[in-house]
């Protein structure tokens, strides 16, 4: 062990830093305007050290959690942060994942006016006399905005390049020295649908950063700067130790697997994802060489997503509540060749990489690991998020609306346990929009929402069932669907059967899993989500 | 005393009216009542199989006709152990699985083997009916009454014991639910109707609440019935989860309101103790064996929430905002694979219990206190229960060896014990933060009020961590819940959804809404024996920025409401959106029937006599401490610190660098 530490203090800091991230999440949820954030909780919050390495995260959205560090790194690369700056970024090719996910970052600065201290006297007071302004931590949050511009309402349509997907935000200052940059905000709002809701969500994100900064400054004031920064580093080492211990418990060897997305929505052919996992002692190499070249349709993943999926899978193997710090990835090397569907080059379209391809990467990783750890790895879960967006003008009041939802499905069967039914799996855990909340907010109506019985794969343990969700329009609108596992069901393991494939219809007419459609009033969109794969022979 | 004769007379004439507070706990059932102007208190062993047996036994000891106010865990336990009724659920067709899907999230992100608690209503007992009400309150599809006889038949055949009815948007148009209920009354089983129990939006949370009610109804009805058999003239009231008592009839109809009945009695008792010490802002801290309950009371008011989760299921009726954390005296300490010291949530429980109970070698929080000398050799329950010091030391010695290996330097048993307490304190601190800082309250404006056996051992450390400036160690911390139940007022909460955009003109209409609610409440309270003078009505408005989903409660209901709301939003979240539209979501009224207060008896003065000294470790330092017996402490006594105060059901540890004295009502006040 390179650094000695006190186990008690370590545990204390784990709790302290994690509670900062959790508090940020609560503040964001309670003040946000869009149902996607306040009802579905499609957001994540994290705390970073002065070098921009993540030290704690809330238990929010796995796909955000593994990829947010890249956004903070990108912001640090470009921006010379001053106290009170808030930087926004969503550019998938500069630290983002897909355009609707906008990340906000702010430095936590001791002994100086910061974004926090304008309103709270407590933290504005210089803490010691000899310190100049110094960034000790960063806090960041990422929220999925229900629209970020582009050709289709909800910004989750099938564009063929990034420019068609919405407004691209490289790291820029949204708040300077504690003051909102109104010019920038106006530029952003002019490019998105439903700008009152967007503005409310940005305010909520900024407010949540203030909450996080205030709490961190309180911790520093109470326990001292040196200890707080030292133990931030210790938490990273601690996570790394736990991950090494976990990898060491996997038998050494080379494990290969592949799987595919149905298609990219443009050309009708499967998009292959291949992986070779090499376990040697305490280290793992995850090599995606052999995966398909990047595609025209919007299912390209940027490297951050691929790393995020790897991080999620290995985090699941650790068990217990490990701090979600940068240390988790220390013993893991990810090779994702540029120009492939797992590390696309600009100007690829990427809306679905974050939500669909990420799920398939997880499926491939678990399939490879099932060879190494046959008694621990579950069969494939639904493997899609069934992204549905509906938007347009609510003709009843003339306002723009943009509804975004991801629909749960079946979880893969586990050794000794059936898969859960009607849950979000792997890279997402967003809640549903309650039918009553949805109908208050949008000119839409939920006609049916139930389990899709019998859709889970047979086996010694059954896969969980998917769900049926049917929505009726009240006004003409435009909808987009971005889904997968419509041509091949989620795999079973050790003789378990595949889960049922998903089904999509408009007014009982089958539609493609990826694409946009114009809807009349009283049209019905029906999504039947895939079941999970079965485990073992019955 | 000059008025002795009068007092005797009045006591006699009030024999019919003795009020008894009864709190059923895991080990003991506590009884508190007032006799001859004095609080009497006794304990009877609990009878978990049928808690009413212990209650009858205790009441028999008091004799005469009585009014009983009861804090019960019957509902909570039935829910935790899944012992409720065979329940059916009627929903809008197409939404039969609302309980099974819930909010579609999995309970743990990274646990591949996580499971969800199964719904309280089985698959084959969930029935959809043809009908649909929409967000405007209009009927899109009328209820098909023709279906109902068949539904009744199915329910009869399924031999259901209770039925919940929860249709979409029923709170805007209750008629469909009412018509279904009328048809189902033929079944002769209890019916729980969502538009009556919880007329609020979000179908999953509402349905879950109504189903819990249905699930508990038969059981609670039988239980309260058994208590009545004891004496048909008995005026029986039940403590509800939001504070205040409700009649046994209401509790039997709506048992979901009693889900935190027991713990909420503790908070009321704590609040009373705080008030006697002249303190309005308190954080209560009830530390038990396996868990710790914490709650926050702001300006003398008890905070409530409608986002509680009990036994993994959402309960959306108003309950006291009591947060429970899996850290208590029995929490087990261990070192994990990464070398971090973890304490809990695994607990040694009461059996086998901590190492010092003599049946295990599990190092727990209690063992750490033993090793550090915090019990001053007094044991538990006034010495009835001896603690095995050697075993505690051996268990922590093993932990110290493990810790030494990780830290690469020798760590003593004492250091290990201190470490266990620090980590346990951090877990409890997190719970305390969760209810204070995370909800926008500054702990520096609060006092900490510990109760339960071990609360007083952790209070000073926690107060320091949170910067709470004062601690109130109440009198009789072991029976605080029963006292709370006894003194709880009668409460009736009402809420009307108004959903209007704020503009100052609407304020007059709002006062109309409030006046109507007040009239209704006044009638009910009069019937329950509270004349106008003993009623209190408190108005509040739930407001938000148009577009938000969560409201802030504003107690000001006239004048510049916008300014009050902006200010509240800024205080809570650090910013306000002064250009944004404000929405008034609901008008809320809490009506209270004021129960005669127990007079707080001043205790006699006596010098704080130190008869004994002990050696204890405080903050890692070996120290000679004074040992006080609580019942020997008189009014205004100043305690010599550091000291340990022992009493029948609790121990308090007070380090050197704080000041402590006893107030006129027997509370120990500790100033940091």
mmCIF file of C-alpha atoms in Angstrom, chain A residues 197-496:
data_model
loop_
_atom_site.group_PDB
_atom_site.id
_atom_site.type_symbol
_atom_site.label_atom_id
_atom_site.label_comp_id
_atom_site.label_asym_id
_atom_site.label_seq_id
_atom_site.Cartn_x
_atom_site.Cartn_y
_atom_site.Cartn_z
ATOM 1 C CA UNK A 197 -39.148 24.594 -19.394
ATOM 2 C CA UNK A 198 -35.510 24.556 -20.550
ATOM 3 C CA UNK A 199 -34.739 27.776 -18.708
ATOM 4 C CA UNK A 200 -36.315 26.382 -15.522
ATOM 5 C CA UNK A 201 -34.199 23.252 -15.830
ATOM 6 C CA UNK A 202 -30.965 25.205 -16.345
ATOM 7 C CA UNK A 203 -31.762 27.319 -13.269
ATOM 8 C CA UNK A 204 -32.375 24.130 -11.309
ATOM 9 C CA UNK A 205 -29.021 22.705 -12.462
ATOM 10 C CA UNK A 206 -27.186 25.875 -11.426
ATOM 11 C CA UNK A 207 -29.014 25.878 -8.073
ATOM 12 C CA UNK A 208 -27.982 22.276 -7.491
ATOM 13 C CA UNK A 209 -24.310 23.203 -8.055
ATOM 14 C CA UNK A 210 -24.643 25.906 -5.412
ATOM 15 C CA UNK A 211 -26.019 23.343 -3.000
ATOM 16 C CA UNK A 212 -23.037 21.080 -3.664
ATOM 17 C CA UNK A 213 -20.443 23.852 -3.304
ATOM 18 C CA UNK A 214 -21.949 25.080 -0.050
ATOM 19 C CA UNK A 215 -21.823 21.633 1.477
ATOM 20 C CA UNK A 216 -18.237 21.007 0.388
ATOM 21 C CA UNK A 217 -17.112 24.323 1.834
ATOM 22 C CA UNK A 218 -18.807 23.424 5.109
ATOM 23 C CA UNK A 219 -16.925 20.135 5.194
ATOM 24 C CA UNK A 220 -13.612 21.891 4.532
ATOM 25 C CA UNK A 221 -14.336 24.479 7.172
ATOM 26 C CA UNK A 222 -15.161 21.812 9.705
ATOM 27 C CA UNK A 223 -12.504 19.213 9.028
ATOM 28 C CA UNK A 224 -9.730 21.165 7.380
ATOM 29 C CA UNK A 225 -8.618 21.495 3.819
ATOM 30 C CA UNK A 226 -5.636 19.210 4.047
ATOM 31 C CA UNK A 227 -7.567 16.251 5.421
ATOM 32 C CA UNK A 228 -10.460 16.709 2.987
ATOM 33 C CA UNK A 229 -8.216 16.752 -0.079
ATOM 34 C CA UNK A 230 -6.022 13.954 1.206
ATOM 35 C CA UNK A 231 -8.988 11.675 1.801
ATOM 36 C CA UNK A 232 -10.502 12.563 -1.559
ATOM 37 C CA UNK A 233 -7.355 10.992 -2.996
ATOM 38 C CA UNK A 234 -7.587 8.103 -0.533
ATOM 39 C CA UNK A 235 -11.116 7.325 -1.735
ATOM 40 C CA UNK A 236 -9.786 6.923 -5.259
ATOM 41 C CA UNK A 237 -7.121 4.493 -4.035
ATOM 42 C CA UNK A 238 -9.695 2.654 -1.973
ATOM 43 C CA UNK A 239 -11.984 2.074 -4.975
ATOM 44 C CA UNK A 240 -8.998 0.936 -6.996
ATOM 45 C CA UNK A 241 -8.062 -1.602 -4.311
ATOM 46 C CA UNK A 242 -11.570 -3.002 -4.220
ATOM 47 C CA UNK A 243 -11.611 -3.282 -8.007
ATOM 48 C CA UNK A 244 -8.234 -5.040 -8.075
ATOM 49 C CA UNK A 245 -9.475 -7.457 -5.446
ATOM 50 C CA UNK A 246 -12.567 -8.122 -7.585
ATOM 51 C CA UNK A 247 -10.641 -8.669 -10.794
ATOM 52 C CA UNK A 248 -8.229 -10.991 -8.996
ATOM 53 C CA UNK A 249 -11.211 -13.152 -8.055
ATOM 54 C CA UNK A 250 -12.038 -13.695 -11.756
ATOM 55 C CA UNK A 251 -10.127 -16.664 -13.223
ATOM 56 C CA UNK A 252 -7.256 -15.507 -15.471
ATOM 57 C CA UNK A 253 -7.964 -15.989 -19.141
ATOM 58 C CA UNK A 254 -9.184 -14.556 -22.393
ATOM 59 C CA UNK A 255 -12.931 -14.319 -22.878
ATOM 60 C CA UNK A 256 -14.553 -13.407 -26.185
ATOM 61 C CA UNK A 257 -18.120 -12.547 -27.032
ATOM 62 C CA UNK A 258 -20.164 -10.691 -29.597
ATOM 63 C CA UNK A 259 -23.700 -9.519 -30.110
ATOM 64 C CA UNK A 260 -25.337 -6.984 -32.403
ATOM 65 C CA UNK A 261 -27.805 -4.144 -32.613
ATOM 66 C CA UNK A 262 -30.674 -4.915 -35.025
ATOM 67 C CA UNK A 263 -29.686 -2.140 -37.442
ATOM 68 C CA UNK A 264 -28.837 1.565 -37.471
ATOM 69 C CA UNK A 265 -32.276 2.647 -38.692
ATOM 70 C CA UNK A 266 -30.917 3.568 -42.112
ATOM 71 C CA UNK A 267 -29.502 0.353 -43.532
ATOM 72 C CA UNK A 268 -31.087 -2.991 -42.811
ATOM 73 C CA UNK A 269 -28.163 -4.948 -41.431
ATOM 74 C CA UNK A 270 -27.003 -5.860 -37.936
ATOM 75 C CA UNK A 271 -24.345 -3.735 -36.284
ATOM 76 C CA UNK A 272 -21.798 -5.979 -34.632
ATOM 77 C CA UNK A 273 -20.169 -5.370 -31.267
ATOM 78 C CA UNK A 274 -17.308 -7.650 -30.318
ATOM 79 C CA UNK A 275 -15.176 -7.784 -27.211
ATOM 80 C CA UNK A 276 -12.175 -9.647 -25.901
ATOM 81 C CA UNK A 277 -11.719 -9.493 -22.145
ATOM 82 C CA UNK A 278 -8.284 -10.438 -20.877
ATOM 83 C CA UNK A 279 -8.007 -11.025 -17.150
ATOM 84 C CA UNK A 280 -4.496 -11.228 -15.764
ATOM 85 C CA UNK A 281 -4.113 -11.070 -12.016
ATOM 86 C CA UNK A 282 -5.502 -7.796 -10.750
ATOM 87 C CA UNK A 283 -5.841 -6.175 -14.175
ATOM 88 C CA UNK A 284 -8.285 -6.395 -17.029
ATOM 89 C CA UNK A 285 -8.009 -5.352 -20.677
ATOM 90 C CA UNK A 286 -11.244 -4.818 -22.561
ATOM 91 C CA UNK A 287 -10.644 -4.763 -26.305
ATOM 92 C CA UNK A 288 -13.480 -3.894 -28.699
ATOM 93 C CA UNK A 289 -11.413 -4.469 -31.855
ATOM 94 C CA UNK A 290 -13.617 -6.197 -34.393
ATOM 95 C CA UNK A 291 -16.699 -4.097 -33.682
ATOM 96 C CA UNK A 292 -18.485 -2.586 -36.705
ATOM 97 C CA UNK A 293 -17.221 0.642 -38.302
ATOM 98 C CA UNK A 294 -19.279 3.690 -37.363
ATOM 99 C CA UNK A 295 -22.634 3.882 -39.137
ATOM 100 C CA UNK A 296 -24.807 6.485 -40.821
ATOM 101 C CA UNK A 297 -27.761 6.095 -38.414
ATOM 102 C CA UNK A 298 -27.728 7.628 -34.931
ATOM 103 C CA UNK A 299 -26.491 4.691 -32.892
ATOM 104 C CA UNK A 300 -22.821 5.556 -32.764
ATOM 105 C CA UNK A 301 -21.296 5.599 -29.309
ATOM 106 C CA UNK A 302 -18.471 7.926 -28.376
ATOM 107 C CA UNK A 303 -15.661 6.499 -26.292
ATOM 108 C CA UNK A 304 -17.057 7.943 -23.040
ATOM 109 C CA UNK A 305 -20.104 5.695 -23.380
ATOM 110 C CA UNK A 306 -18.040 2.590 -23.994
ATOM 111 C CA UNK A 307 -15.884 3.325 -20.957
ATOM 112 C CA UNK A 308 -19.053 3.998 -18.974
ATOM 113 C CA UNK A 309 -20.519 0.599 -19.908
ATOM 114 C CA UNK A 310 -17.296 -1.176 -18.918
ATOM 115 C CA UNK A 311 -17.230 0.716 -15.650
ATOM 116 C CA UNK A 312 -20.851 -0.261 -14.927
ATOM 117 C CA UNK A 313 -20.287 -3.966 -15.585
ATOM 118 C CA UNK A 314 -17.210 -4.204 -13.382
ATOM 119 C CA UNK A 315 -18.852 -2.084 -10.695
ATOM 120 C CA UNK A 316 -21.638 -4.695 -10.560
ATOM 121 C CA UNK A 317 -19.047 -7.397 -9.921
ATOM 122 C CA UNK A 318 -17.569 -5.618 -6.895
ATOM 123 C CA UNK A 319 -20.727 -5.851 -4.788
ATOM 124 C CA UNK A 320 -21.424 -3.693 -1.744
ATOM 125 C CA UNK A 321 -21.361 0.075 -1.847
ATOM 126 C CA UNK A 322 -17.949 1.008 -3.233
ATOM 127 C CA UNK A 323 -17.353 4.723 -3.658
ATOM 128 C CA UNK A 324 -17.981 5.441 -7.346
ATOM 129 C CA UNK A 325 -14.612 7.159 -7.744
ATOM 130 C CA UNK A 326 -12.051 7.345 -10.518
ATOM 131 C CA UNK A 327 -10.141 4.495 -8.851
ATOM 132 C CA UNK A 328 -12.610 1.923 -10.148
ATOM 133 C CA UNK A 329 -11.165 2.194 -13.636
ATOM 134 C CA UNK A 330 -7.490 2.246 -12.623
ATOM 135 C CA UNK A 331 -6.867 -1.471 -13.110
ATOM 136 C CA UNK A 332 -8.946 -1.607 -16.297
ATOM 137 C CA UNK A 333 -7.715 -0.729 -19.767
ATOM 138 C CA UNK A 334 -10.296 -0.100 -22.495
ATOM 139 C CA UNK A 335 -9.332 -0.362 -26.167
ATOM 140 C CA UNK A 336 -12.001 1.117 -28.425
ATOM 141 C CA UNK A 337 -10.675 1.646 -31.962
ATOM 142 C CA UNK A 338 -11.504 5.074 -33.381
ATOM 143 C CA UNK A 339 -13.962 5.156 -36.263
ATOM 144 C CA UNK A 340 -15.987 2.239 -34.953
ATOM 145 C CA UNK A 341 -19.472 2.152 -33.493
ATOM 146 C CA UNK A 342 -17.920 2.071 -30.010
ATOM 147 C CA UNK A 343 -15.707 5.157 -30.569
ATOM 148 C CA UNK A 344 -17.155 7.236 -33.377
ATOM 149 C CA UNK A 345 -15.374 10.172 -35.020
ATOM 150 C CA UNK A 346 -17.111 13.466 -35.725
ATOM 151 C CA UNK A 347 -19.454 14.315 -37.304
ATOM 152 C CA UNK A 348 -21.262 11.016 -36.611
ATOM 153 C CA UNK A 349 -24.813 11.163 -35.266
ATOM 154 C CA UNK A 350 -24.900 9.755 -31.753
ATOM 155 C CA UNK A 351 -28.358 10.186 -30.165
ATOM 156 C CA UNK A 352 -28.813 6.431 -29.697
ATOM 157 C CA UNK A 353 -25.250 5.546 -28.728
ATOM 158 C CA UNK A 354 -25.879 6.628 -25.168
ATOM 159 C CA UNK A 355 -29.181 4.793 -24.772
ATOM 160 C CA UNK A 356 -29.088 1.786 -27.125
ATOM 161 C CA UNK A 357 -25.510 0.928 -28.021
ATOM 162 C CA UNK A 358 -24.491 1.315 -24.367
ATOM 163 C CA UNK A 359 -26.972 -1.454 -23.487
ATOM 164 C CA UNK A 360 -25.616 -3.760 -26.159
ATOM 165 C CA UNK A 361 -22.046 -3.168 -24.989
ATOM 166 C CA UNK A 362 -23.170 -4.298 -21.528
ATOM 167 C CA UNK A 363 -24.784 -7.409 -23.037
ATOM 168 C CA UNK A 364 -21.550 -8.293 -24.825
ATOM 169 C CA UNK A 365 -19.425 -7.756 -21.718
ATOM 170 C CA UNK A 366 -21.657 -9.911 -19.522
ATOM 171 C CA UNK A 367 -21.797 -12.616 -22.180
ATOM 172 C CA UNK A 368 -17.991 -12.757 -22.229
ATOM 173 C CA UNK A 369 -17.843 -12.809 -18.426
ATOM 174 C CA UNK A 370 -20.450 -15.571 -18.200
ATOM 175 C CA UNK A 371 -17.743 -17.904 -19.394
ATOM 176 C CA UNK A 372 -15.430 -16.821 -16.581
ATOM 177 C CA UNK A 373 -18.081 -16.568 -13.855
ATOM 178 C CA UNK A 374 -20.901 -18.931 -14.891
ATOM 179 C CA UNK A 375 -22.542 -18.815 -11.448
ATOM 180 C CA UNK A 376 -22.744 -15.068 -11.160
ATOM 181 C CA UNK A 377 -23.696 -13.585 -14.514
ATOM 182 C CA UNK A 378 -27.344 -12.997 -15.490
ATOM 183 C CA UNK A 379 -28.876 -13.620 -18.924
ATOM 184 C CA UNK A 380 -29.462 -10.576 -21.150
ATOM 185 C CA UNK A 381 -31.978 -7.963 -20.014
ATOM 186 C CA UNK A 382 -34.191 -6.116 -22.486
ATOM 187 C CA UNK A 383 -31.103 -4.434 -23.970
ATOM 188 C CA UNK A 384 -32.844 -1.259 -25.081
ATOM 189 C CA UNK A 385 -34.340 1.826 -23.470
ATOM 190 C CA UNK A 386 -37.257 2.141 -25.946
ATOM 191 C CA UNK A 387 -36.774 5.894 -26.347
ATOM 192 C CA UNK A 388 -40.030 7.549 -27.252
ATOM 193 C CA UNK A 389 -40.337 11.274 -27.956
ATOM 194 C CA UNK A 390 -43.505 13.091 -28.953
ATOM 195 C CA UNK A 391 -43.627 16.813 -29.560
ATOM 196 C CA UNK A 392 -45.216 19.658 -31.428
ATOM 197 C CA UNK A 393 -47.601 22.472 -30.615
ATOM 198 C CA UNK A 394 -50.329 21.960 -28.065
ATOM 199 C CA UNK A 395 -53.082 23.536 -30.168
ATOM 200 C CA UNK A 396 -55.205 23.958 -27.052
ATOM 201 C CA UNK A 397 -52.919 26.695 -25.711
ATOM 202 C CA UNK A 398 -50.427 27.362 -28.516
ATOM 203 C CA UNK A 399 -47.432 26.201 -26.445
ATOM 204 C CA UNK A 400 -44.642 23.969 -27.675
ATOM 205 C CA UNK A 401 -44.297 20.645 -25.940
ATOM 206 C CA UNK A 402 -41.747 17.879 -25.982
ATOM 207 C CA UNK A 403 -42.312 14.610 -24.150
ATOM 208 C CA UNK A 404 -39.504 12.116 -23.655
ATOM 209 C CA UNK A 405 -39.769 8.722 -22.038
ATOM 210 C CA UNK A 406 -37.817 5.512 -21.855
ATOM 211 C CA UNK A 407 -39.866 2.394 -21.255
ATOM 212 C CA UNK A 408 -38.873 -0.419 -18.881
ATOM 213 C CA UNK A 409 -38.705 -4.065 -19.883
ATOM 214 C CA UNK A 410 -37.733 -7.499 -18.642
ATOM 215 C CA UNK A 411 -34.575 -8.168 -16.666
ATOM 216 C CA UNK A 412 -32.529 -11.245 -17.555
ATOM 217 C CA UNK A 413 -32.860 -14.263 -15.271
ATOM 218 C CA UNK A 414 -30.157 -14.588 -12.617
ATOM 219 C CA UNK A 415 -28.541 -17.773 -11.300
ATOM 220 C CA UNK A 416 -31.083 -18.828 -8.672
ATOM 221 C CA UNK A 417 -33.422 -15.872 -9.234
ATOM 222 C CA UNK A 418 -35.984 -14.977 -11.899
ATOM 223 C CA UNK A 419 -35.446 -11.659 -13.651
ATOM 224 C CA UNK A 420 -37.572 -8.755 -12.438
ATOM 225 C CA UNK A 421 -40.462 -7.670 -14.642
ATOM 226 C CA UNK A 422 -41.137 -4.125 -15.802
ATOM 227 C CA UNK A 423 -37.896 -2.505 -14.614
ATOM 228 C CA UNK A 424 -35.165 -0.454 -16.146
ATOM 229 C CA UNK A 425 -31.939 -2.390 -16.408
ATOM 230 C CA UNK A 426 -28.212 -1.775 -16.667
ATOM 231 C CA UNK A 427 -27.300 1.661 -18.052
ATOM 232 C CA UNK A 428 -30.490 3.476 -17.025
ATOM 233 C CA UNK A 429 -32.722 3.641 -13.996
ATOM 234 C CA UNK A 430 -35.027 6.528 -14.802
ATOM 235 C CA UNK A 431 -38.545 6.453 -13.415
ATOM 236 C CA UNK A 432 -41.671 6.492 -15.560
ATOM 237 C CA UNK A 433 -43.835 9.554 -16.010
ATOM 238 C CA UNK A 434 -47.016 8.774 -14.062
ATOM 239 C CA UNK A 435 -50.013 8.713 -16.425
ATOM 240 C CA UNK A 436 -51.643 11.471 -14.385
ATOM 241 C CA UNK A 437 -48.535 13.677 -14.458
ATOM 242 C CA UNK A 438 -48.102 13.064 -18.174
ATOM 243 C CA UNK A 439 -51.679 14.010 -18.969
ATOM 244 C CA UNK A 440 -51.465 17.187 -16.873
ATOM 245 C CA UNK A 441 -48.329 18.257 -18.759
ATOM 246 C CA UNK A 442 -48.942 17.182 -22.371
ATOM 247 C CA UNK A 443 -51.774 16.774 -24.917
ATOM 248 C CA UNK A 444 -51.390 13.013 -24.616
ATOM 249 C CA UNK A 445 -53.238 10.213 -22.908
ATOM 250 C CA UNK A 446 -51.997 6.853 -21.613
ATOM 251 C CA UNK A 447 -54.426 4.135 -22.711
ATOM 252 C CA UNK A 448 -52.679 1.099 -21.386
ATOM 253 C CA UNK A 449 -49.700 0.399 -19.144
ATOM 254 C CA UNK A 450 -49.223 -3.158 -18.022
ATOM 255 C CA UNK A 451 -46.844 -6.083 -17.892
ATOM 256 C CA UNK A 452 -46.399 -7.969 -21.128
ATOM 257 C CA UNK A 453 -47.086 -11.397 -19.723
ATOM 258 C CA UNK A 454 -45.158 -14.374 -21.010
ATOM 259 C CA UNK A 455 -42.490 -12.229 -22.684
ATOM 260 C CA UNK A 456 -39.673 -13.342 -20.367
ATOM 261 C CA UNK A 457 -37.502 -16.175 -21.697
ATOM 262 C CA UNK A 458 -38.168 -19.687 -20.353
ATOM 263 C CA UNK A 459 -35.527 -21.445 -18.308
ATOM 264 C CA UNK A 460 -34.721 -22.886 -14.926
ATOM 265 C CA UNK A 461 -35.018 -19.260 -13.940
ATOM 266 C CA UNK A 462 -37.395 -17.149 -16.065
ATOM 267 C CA UNK A 463 -36.509 -13.820 -17.598
ATOM 268 C CA UNK A 464 -38.628 -10.889 -16.395
ATOM 269 C CA UNK A 465 -41.572 -9.718 -18.491
ATOM 270 C CA UNK A 466 -41.504 -6.557 -20.564
ATOM 271 C CA UNK A 467 -44.283 -3.966 -20.472
ATOM 272 C CA UNK A 468 -46.961 -2.647 -22.798
ATOM 273 C CA UNK A 469 -47.379 1.119 -22.959
ATOM 274 C CA UNK A 470 -49.925 2.678 -25.271
ATOM 275 C CA UNK A 471 -50.228 6.446 -25.699
ATOM 276 C CA UNK A 472 -52.885 8.364 -27.604
ATOM 277 C CA UNK A 473 -52.384 11.838 -29.060
ATOM 278 C CA UNK A 474 -54.925 14.601 -28.493
ATOM 279 C CA UNK A 475 -53.396 16.986 -31.041
ATOM 280 C CA UNK A 476 -51.323 16.350 -34.194
ATOM 281 C CA UNK A 477 -47.692 15.759 -33.263
ATOM 282 C CA UNK A 478 -44.421 14.282 -34.431
ATOM 283 C CA UNK A 479 -43.025 11.208 -32.741
ATOM 284 C CA UNK A 480 -39.669 9.450 -32.824
ATOM 285 C CA UNK A 481 -38.815 6.002 -31.642
ATOM 286 C CA UNK A 482 -35.307 4.761 -30.995
ATOM 287 C CA UNK A 483 -35.373 1.132 -29.854
ATOM 288 C CA UNK A 484 -33.698 -2.194 -30.434
ATOM 289 C CA UNK A 485 -34.058 -5.960 -29.772
ATOM 290 C CA UNK A 486 -36.878 -5.995 -32.327
ATOM 291 C CA UNK A 487 -35.217 -8.515 -34.627
ATOM 292 C CA UNK A 488 -33.384 -10.715 -32.152
ATOM 293 C CA UNK A 489 -34.454 -11.226 -28.535
ATOM 294 C CA UNK A 490 -32.216 -10.811 -25.476
ATOM 295 C CA UNK A 491 -30.076 -13.934 -25.112
ATOM 296 C CA UNK A 492 -30.586 -16.661 -22.545
ATOM 297 C CA UNK A 493 -27.692 -18.360 -20.774
ATOM 298 C CA UNK A 494 -26.836 -21.993 -20.038
ATOM 299 C CA UNK A 495 -29.819 -23.305 -22.005
ATOM 300 C CA UNK A 496 -32.286 -20.569 -21.022
#
